[in-house]
């Protein structure tokens, strides 16, 4: 196990009716800006619960943070926040609203253009933020990362912002999610675990078991949620699984990968494909192309998650990769680029972008333009 420092300061406030606690969670006297997406919070009653909890508090609202939040929209939010001298942010929504609000939090304390913060990859100073999560997927409610797009140039990059000071998770808020968003969220959660788990064996028994516990939970609840999305207990397990999948807990002292995500972000930037949907395609390609590099861990994963223990190692790996693709398909997601109308031109553009930036992603830092192309070709 490598050395590490673990410090996650986010307070998790979990369960039915917990949105009512907002008034105690936000310190008195704060000038608050509440941020929202496109309107789901208004339709499913979450807005009313937030407004009730904030009765008597001073706040302004900013609506319209879109899926894959853009710096163009967030500049407007920062301007509104400045105008009202906001010193506390409350994000109400999914990963996009939370990520966007992380950039607002940094932008309010930065003189230059917020895109510079994204390009630099980190924020130095931020206004505190809390969240009310309405969609389980990204883990943004309990981590410091954020992914921001720039529509003008069709780019999408991650930066490190601040951890929310608190996040309220009431699984009932997710009952209104469309099936496709639930599927994308399950895929995202699954691949978050994989990015931190599917590297080399023997680094930490404990991290492996925690990761496998989350994978088992996701595999178990996925069909239950697909059948009945108002199943509170299944949704509660799923929501917490999504948070724990990316709150630093399962990556203590172990190596990580993230190449699938980096390639996926390019597919979103170029085609607008939903984040979790990109992963359901690319991850299979990563497995196929890096099967030798990840051989031992694929065997462990196949045995412990899917019970694949018979046959030669190569047969087991083949079946494990096939079973993984089947899992994504069982969610109702595409697993091939061609199904989404994405072809060779996009693959070459992603290769060009990776080469131009000189990046080398992945646990072994070998996923450059050429390897990204091979991974994508394996998903055609
Ligand atoms: O905008 P509204 O009207 O709220 O609708 C949203 C949006 O259209 C809707 N939605 C959210 N909660 C709902 C709901 N609809 C009905 N009922 C509810 N309760 O769902 C749609 C998608 O929302 P979005 O926030 O975009 O989804 P998600 O949570 O998957 O976030 C995706 C973004 O997070 C980034 C992704 O790249 C993408 O930009 N990620 C952030 C990470 C992080 N901060 O750590 C890590 C991830 O790997 C990911 O990259
Ligand atoms: Zn993700």
Coordinates of C-alpha atoms and ligand atoms in Angstrom, one line a residue:
X1 CA 0.0 0.0 0.0
X2 CA 1.3 3.5 -0.9
X3 CA 1.4 6.3 1.6
X4 CA -1.7 8.5 1.6
X5 CA -3.5 11.3 3.4
X6 CA -7.2 10.9 3.7
X7 CA -9.3 13.9 4.6
X8 CA -12.9 14.1 3.5
X9 CA -14.6 17.0 5.2
X10 CA -18.1 16.7 3.7
X11 CA -20.9 16.1 6.2
X12 CA -23.4 13.5 4.8
X13 CA -27.0 14.1 5.8
X14 CA -28.9 11.1 4.5
X15 CA -32.6 10.0 4.5
X16 CA -36.2 10.9 4.2
X17 CA -37.2 14.5 4.9
X18 CA -33.6 15.6 5.6
X19 CA -33.9 18.6 3.2
X20 CA -35.7 20.3 6.1
X21 CA -32.4 20.5 8.0
X22 CA -31.0 23.0 5.5
X23 CA -31.7 25.9 7.8
X24 CA -29.4 24.4 10.5
X25 CA -26.8 23.3 8.1
X26 CA -26.2 26.7 6.5
X27 CA -24.6 29.1 9.0
X28 CA -26.7 32.1 10.0
X29 CA -26.2 35.4 8.3
X30 CA -24.9 34.0 5.0
X31 CA -25.9 35.6 1.7
X32 CA -26.9 32.5 -0.2
X33 CA -27.2 31.7 -3.9
X34 CA -29.2 28.5 -4.7
X35 CA -28.3 26.9 -8.0
X36 CA -30.5 24.6 -10.1
X37 CA -30.6 22.8 -13.4
X38 CA -33.2 23.1 -16.0
X39 CA -36.4 22.6 -14.0
X40 CA -36.6 19.0 -12.7
X41 CA -36.4 20.3 -9.1
X42 CA -39.4 22.5 -9.7
X43 CA -41.5 19.6 -11.1
X44 CA -40.7 17.0 -8.5
X45 CA -41.2 19.1 -5.4
X46 CA -37.6 19.4 -4.3
X47 CA -37.7 23.2 -5.0
X48 CA -40.7 23.6 -2.6
X49 CA -38.9 21.6 0.1
X50 CA -35.7 23.8 -0.3
X51 CA -37.8 27.0 -0.3
X52 CA -39.6 25.9 2.9
X53 CA -36.3 25.0 4.6
X54 CA -34.8 28.4 3.7
X55 CA -37.8 30.5 4.8
X56 CA -36.7 33.7 6.4
X57 CA -33.1 33.4 4.9
X58 CA -31.6 35.8 2.4
X59 CA -31.1 34.1 -0.9
X60 CA -31.1 34.5 -4.7
X61 CA -31.7 31.7 -7.2
X62 CA -29.8 30.8 -10.3
X63 CA -31.5 28.4 -12.7
X64 CA -30.3 26.8 -15.9
X65 CA -27.0 24.9 -15.2
X66 CA -27.2 22.4 -18.0
X67 CA -26.1 18.7 -18.1
X68 CA -22.3 18.9 -18.8
X69 CA -22.3 22.4 -17.4
X70 CA -20.7 25.1 -19.6
X71 CA -18.4 27.9 -18.6
X72 CA -20.6 30.2 -20.7
X73 CA -23.5 29.6 -18.3
X74 CA -21.4 29.6 -15.2
X75 CA -20.0 33.1 -16.0
X76 CA -23.5 34.4 -15.8
X77 CA -24.0 32.7 -12.4
X78 CA -20.7 34.2 -11.1
X79 CA -21.8 37.7 -12.2
X80 CA -25.1 37.3 -10.4
X81 CA -23.3 36.0 -7.3
X82 CA -20.9 39.0 -7.3
X83 CA -23.9 41.4 -7.7
X84 CA -25.5 40.0 -4.6
X85 CA -22.2 39.6 -2.7
X86 CA -23.0 35.9 -2.2
X87 CA -20.9 34.1 0.5
X88 CA -22.6 30.7 0.5
X89 CA -23.7 28.4 -2.4
X90 CA -26.3 25.7 -2.3
X91 CA -26.4 23.4 -5.3
X92 CA -29.7 21.6 -5.9
X93 CA -29.5 18.9 -8.6
X94 CA -27.3 16.2 -10.1
X95 CA -23.6 16.1 -10.7
X96 CA -23.8 18.9 -13.3
X97 CA -25.4 21.4 -11.0
X98 CA -22.9 20.5 -8.3
X99 CA -19.9 20.6 -10.6
X100 CA -21.0 23.9 -12.1
X101 CA -21.5 25.3 -8.6
X102 CA -17.9 24.3 -7.7
X103 CA -16.7 26.5 -10.5
X104 CA -19.0 29.3 -9.3
X105 CA -17.5 28.9 -5.8
X106 CA -14.0 29.3 -7.3
X107 CA -15.0 32.0 -9.8
X108 CA -16.4 34.2 -7.1
X109 CA -13.0 34.3 -5.5
X110 CA -11.0 34.8 -8.7
X111 CA -10.4 37.9 -10.7
X112 CA -9.8 36.4 -14.1
X113 CA -12.0 34.2 -16.4
X114 CA -13.2 31.0 -14.7
X115 CA -12.0 28.9 -17.7
X116 CA -8.5 29.7 -16.6
X117 CA -9.3 27.8 -13.3
X118 CA -10.4 24.8 -15.3
X119 CA -7.3 24.8 -17.5
X120 CA -5.1 25.2 -14.5
X121 CA -6.8 22.1 -13.0
X122 CA -7.4 23.5 -9.5
X123 CA -9.0 26.3 -7.5
X124 CA -7.0 28.1 -4.8
X125 CA -9.8 29.8 -3.0
X126 CA -13.5 29.1 -2.9
X127 CA -16.8 30.3 -1.4
X128 CA -18.2 27.4 0.8
X129 CA -20.9 25.3 -0.8
X130 CA -23.5 22.7 0.3
X131 CA -25.6 20.4 -1.9
X132 CA -29.0 18.8 -2.2
X133 CA -28.4 15.8 -4.4
X134 CA -31.2 14.7 -6.7
X135 CA -29.4 12.2 -8.9
X136 CA -27.0 9.4 -7.8
X137 CA -24.1 9.0 -10.1
X138 CA -21.0 11.2 -10.0
X139 CA -20.0 11.3 -6.3
X140 CA -19.6 15.1 -6.7
X141 CA -21.6 15.6 -3.6
X142 CA -18.7 14.2 -1.5
X143 CA -15.6 14.9 -3.5
X144 CA -13.7 18.0 -4.7
X145 CA -13.7 17.3 -8.5
X146 CA -15.8 19.0 -11.1
X147 CA -15.9 18.6 -14.9
X148 CA -16.7 21.7 -17.0
X149 CA -17.4 22.1 -20.7
X150 CA -16.8 25.0 -23.0
X151 CA -19.3 24.8 -25.8
X152 CA -17.5 27.4 -28.0
X153 CA -14.5 25.0 -28.5
X154 CA -16.3 21.7 -27.7
X155 CA -13.8 20.9 -24.8
X156 CA -14.5 19.2 -21.5
X157 CA -12.0 19.1 -18.6
X158 CA -11.9 18.3 -14.9
X159 CA -10.5 20.5 -12.2
X160 CA -10.1 20.2 -8.4
X161 CA -12.4 22.6 -6.6
X162 CA -13.6 22.2 -3.0
X163 CA -15.5 19.6 -1.1
X164 CA -19.1 20.5 -0.2
X165 CA -19.3 21.3 3.5
X166 CA -22.5 19.2 3.6
X167 CA -24.6 17.2 1.2
X168 CA -28.2 16.2 1.8
X169 CA -29.2 12.9 0.2
X170 CA -32.9 12.0 0.3
X171 CA -33.4 9.0 -2.0
X172 CA -37.0 10.0 -2.5
X173 CA -35.8 13.0 -4.6
X174 CA -34.5 10.5 -7.2
X175 CA -37.9 8.9 -7.7
X176 CA -38.7 11.2 -10.6
X177 CA -35.5 10.3 -12.6
X178 CA -36.1 9.0 -16.1
X179 CA -35.0 5.4 -16.7
X180 CA -32.2 6.6 -19.0
X181 CA -30.7 8.8 -16.4
X182 CA -30.8 6.0 -13.8
X183 CA -29.1 3.7 -16.3
X184 CA -26.4 6.3 -17.0
X185 CA -25.9 6.8 -13.2
X186 CA -25.5 3.1 -12.6
X187 CA -23.0 2.9 -15.4
X188 CA -21.1 5.9 -14.0
X189 CA -21.0 4.4 -10.5
X190 CA -19.8 1.0 -11.8
X191 CA -17.0 2.6 -13.8
X192 CA -15.9 4.9 -11.0
X193 CA -15.2 1.8 -8.9
X194 CA -13.5 0.2 -11.9
X195 CA -11.2 3.1 -12.4
X196 CA -9.9 2.7 -8.9
X197 CA -10.0 -1.1 -8.7
X198 CA -9.1 -2.6 -12.1
X199 CA -5.4 -1.9 -12.0
X200 CA -2.9 -4.3 -10.5
X201 CA -3.6 -7.0 -7.9
X202 CA -2.1 -7.2 -4.4
X203 CA -2.1 -3.5 -3.5
X204 CA -4.7 -3.6 -0.7
X205 CA -7.0 -6.4 0.3
X206 CA -9.2 -3.8 2.0
X207 CA -9.6 -1.5 -1.0
X208 CA -10.3 -4.5 -3.2
X209 CA -13.1 -5.7 -0.8
X210 CA -14.7 -2.3 -0.4
X211 CA -14.6 -1.8 -4.2
X212 CA -16.1 -5.3 -4.7
X213 CA -18.8 -4.5 -2.1
X214 CA -19.9 -1.5 -4.1
X215 CA -19.8 -3.4 -7.4
X216 CA -21.9 -6.2 -5.9
X217 CA -24.4 -3.7 -4.5
X218 CA -24.8 -1.9 -7.9
X219 CA -25.3 -5.2 -9.7
X220 CA -27.9 -6.3 -7.2
X221 CA -29.9 -3.2 -7.0
X222 CA -29.8 -2.3 -10.8
X223 CA -32.6 -4.6 -11.8
X224 CA -34.7 -3.7 -8.7
X225 CA -34.5 0.0 -9.5
X226 CA -35.2 -0.6 -13.2
X227 CA -38.3 -2.5 -12.3
X228 CA -39.6 -0.1 -9.6
X229 CA -37.8 3.2 -9.2
X230 CA -39.8 4.1 -6.1
X231 CA -38.2 1.2 -4.2
X232 CA -36.8 3.3 -1.3
X233 CA -34.5 0.7 0.1
X234 CA -32.9 -0.2 -3.2
X235 CA -32.6 3.5 -4.2
X236 CA -31.0 4.3 -0.8
X237 CA -28.4 1.6 -1.2
X238 CA -27.7 2.8 -4.7
X239 CA -27.5 6.4 -3.8
X240 CA -25.0 5.7 -1.0
X241 CA -23.0 3.3 -3.3
X242 CA -22.7 6.1 -5.8
X243 CA -21.4 8.5 -3.2
X244 CA -18.9 5.9 -1.7
X245 CA -17.7 5.0 -5.2
X246 CA -16.0 8.4 -5.6
X247 CA -15.5 10.0 -2.2
X248 CA -11.8 9.0 -1.9
X249 CA -12.7 6.0 0.3
X250 CA -11.8 3.2 -2.1
X251 CA -8.6 4.7 -3.4
X252 CA -6.5 4.9 -0.2
X253 CA -3.0 3.9 -1.0
X254 CA -3.7 2.3 -4.4
X255 CA -3.1 3.2 -8.0
X256 CA -5.9 4.5 -10.2
X257 CA -6.6 4.5 -13.9
X258 CA -9.2 7.0 -15.3
X259 CA -8.3 6.5 -19.0
X260 CA -11.9 5.4 -19.8
X261 CA -13.2 8.6 -18.2
X262 CA -10.8 10.8 -20.2
X263 CA -11.8 9.2 -23.5
X264 CA -15.5 9.4 -22.4
X265 CA -15.2 13.1 -21.8
X266 CA -14.1 13.6 -25.4
X267 CA -17.1 11.7 -26.6
X268 CA -19.3 14.0 -24.6
X269 CA -17.5 17.1 -25.7
X270 CA -17.7 16.2 -29.4
X271 CA -21.2 14.5 -29.5
X272 CA -23.0 15.6 -26.3
X273 CA -23.4 11.9 -25.3
X274 CA -24.4 11.5 -21.6
X275 CA -21.4 10.8 -19.4
X276 CA -22.5 7.4 -18.1
X277 CA -23.5 6.4 -21.6
X278 CA -19.9 7.1 -22.9
X279 CA -18.5 4.9 -20.2
X280 CA -20.8 2.0 -21.0
X281 CA -19.2 2.0 -24.4
X282 CA -15.5 2.9 -23.8
X283 CA -14.9 0.7 -20.7
X284 CA -15.4 -2.5 -22.8
X285 CA -12.8 -1.2 -25.2
X286 CA -10.4 -0.5 -22.4
X287 CA -10.9 -4.1 -21.2
X288 CA -10.3 -5.6 -24.6
X289 CA -7.2 -3.6 -25.5
X290 CA -5.6 -3.6 -22.0
X291 CA -6.5 -7.2 -21.2
X292 CA -2.8 -8.3 -20.9
X293 CA -1.8 -5.3 -18.8
X294 CA -4.8 -5.8 -16.5
X295 CA -4.8 -9.6 -16.7
X296 CA -4.6 -10.6 -13.1
X297 CA -7.1 -8.0 -11.9
X298 CA -9.6 -9.0 -14.6
X299 CA -9.3 -12.6 -13.4
X300 CA -10.0 -11.5 -9.8
X301 CA -12.8 -9.2 -10.8
X302 CA -14.4 -12.0 -13.0
X303 CA -14.2 -14.5 -10.2
X304 CA -15.4 -12.3 -7.3
X305 CA -18.1 -10.3 -9.1
X306 CA -19.4 -12.7 -11.7
X307 CA -18.4 -16.0 -10.3
X308 CA -16.3 -16.9 -13.4
X309 CA -13.8 -19.4 -12.1
X310 CA -13.7 -22.2 -14.7
X311 CA -11.7 -22.7 -17.9
X312 CA -8.3 -21.4 -18.9
X313 CA -7.3 -17.9 -17.9
X314 CA -7.9 -16.6 -21.4
X315 CA -11.4 -18.1 -21.5
X316 CA -12.2 -16.6 -18.1
X317 CA -11.0 -13.2 -19.3
X318 CA -13.1 -13.5 -22.5
X319 CA -16.2 -14.4 -20.4
X320 CA -15.6 -11.6 -17.9
X321 CA -15.3 -9.0 -20.7
X322 CA -18.5 -10.4 -22.3
X323 CA -20.3 -10.4 -19.0
X324 CA -19.4 -6.8 -18.3
X325 CA -20.7 -5.7 -21.7
X326 CA -23.9 -7.7 -20.9
X327 CA -24.3 -5.8 -17.7
X328 CA -24.2 -2.4 -19.4
X329 CA -26.7 -3.7 -22.0
X330 CA -29.0 -4.9 -19.2
X331 CA -29.2 -1.3 -18.1
X332 CA -30.5 -0.4 -21.5
X333 CA -27.4 1.3 -22.7
X334 CA -25.5 1.0 -25.9
X335 CA -22.1 -0.6 -25.8
X336 CA -20.9 0.2 -29.3
X337 CA -20.0 3.5 -30.8
X338 CA -21.8 2.6 -34.0
X339 CA -25.1 2.3 -32.1
X340 CA -24.7 6.0 -31.3
X341 CA -23.8 6.9 -34.8
X342 CA -20.1 7.6 -33.9
X343 CA -17.5 6.5 -36.3
X344 CA -13.9 6.8 -37.4
X345 CA -13.8 10.6 -37.8
X346 CA -14.4 11.1 -34.1
X347 CA -11.8 8.4 -33.2
X348 CA -9.2 10.2 -35.2
X349 CA -10.2 13.6 -33.7
X350 CA -9.7 12.2 -30.2
X351 CA -6.3 10.7 -31.2
X352 CA -5.4 14.1 -32.5
X353 CA -6.5 15.9 -29.4
X354 CA -4.6 13.5 -27.1
X355 CA -1.5 13.8 -29.2
X356 CA -1.7 17.6 -29.4
X357 CA -2.0 17.8 -25.6
X358 CA 0.7 15.2 -25.1
X359 CA -1.3 13.3 -22.5
X360 CA -0.7 9.8 -21.3
X361 CA -3.6 8.6 -19.2
X362 CA -4.2 5.4 -17.3
X363 CA -2.6 3.5 -14.4
X364 CA 0.6 2.9 -16.5
X365 CA 0.4 6.3 -18.2
X366 CA 0.4 4.6 -21.6
X367 CA -2.9 5.7 -23.0
X368 CA -1.8 8.3 -25.5
X369 CA -3.4 9.2 -28.8
X370 CA -2.6 5.9 -30.5
X371 CA -3.8 3.7 -27.6
X372 CA -7.0 5.8 -27.2
X373 CA -7.6 5.2 -30.9
X374 CA -7.2 1.4 -30.4
X375 CA -9.5 1.4 -27.5
X376 CA -12.1 3.3 -29.4
X377 CA -11.7 1.1 -32.5
X378 CA -12.4 -1.9 -30.2
X379 CA -15.8 -0.3 -29.4
X380 CA -16.9 0.2 -33.0
Ligands
LIG1 O1 -31.3 20.0 -15.3 P1 -32.5 19.3 -14.6 O2 -33.8 19.8 -15.0 O3 -32.3 19.3 -13.1 O4 -32.5 17.8 -15.1 C1 -31.4 16.9 -14.9 C2 -30.6 16.6 -16.2 O5 -31.4 16.8 -17.3 C3 -32.0 15.5 -14.6 N1 -32.3 15.3 -13.2 C4 -31.5 15.4 -12.1 N2 -32.2 15.0 -11.0 C5 -33.4 14.7 -11.4 C6 -33.5 14.8 -12.8 N3 -34.6 14.6 -13.5 C7 -35.7 14.1 -12.8 N4 -35.7 13.9 -11.4 C8 -34.5 14.2 -10.7 N5 -34.5 13.9 -9.4 O6 -31.0 14.6 -15.0 C9 -30.3 15.1 -16.1 C10 -28.8 14.8 -15.9 O7 -28.3 15.5 -14.8 P2 -26.8 15.6 -14.6 O8 -26.5 16.4 -13.3 O9 -26.1 16.1 -15.8 O10 -26.3 14.1 -14.3 P3 -25.1 13.5 -13.5 O11 -25.4 13.6 -12.1 O12 -24.8 12.2 -14.1 O13 -23.9 14.5 -13.8 C11 -23.1 14.4 -15.0 C12 -22.0 15.4 -15.0 O14 -21.1 15.1 -13.9 C13 -19.7 14.9 -14.4 C14 -20.0 14.4 -15.8 O15 -18.9 14.5 -16.6 C15 -21.2 15.3 -16.3 O16 -20.7 16.5 -16.7 N6 -18.9 14.1 -13.5 C16 -18.5 14.6 -12.4 C17 -17.7 14.0 -11.5 C18 -17.3 14.5 -10.2 N7 -17.6 15.8 -10.0 O17 -16.6 13.9 -9.4 C19 -17.2 12.6 -11.8 C20 -17.9 12.0 -12.9 O18 -17.0 11.0 -13.5 C21 -18.4 12.8 -14.0 O19 -17.4 13.1 -14.9
LIG2 ZN1 -17.9 9.3 -14.1

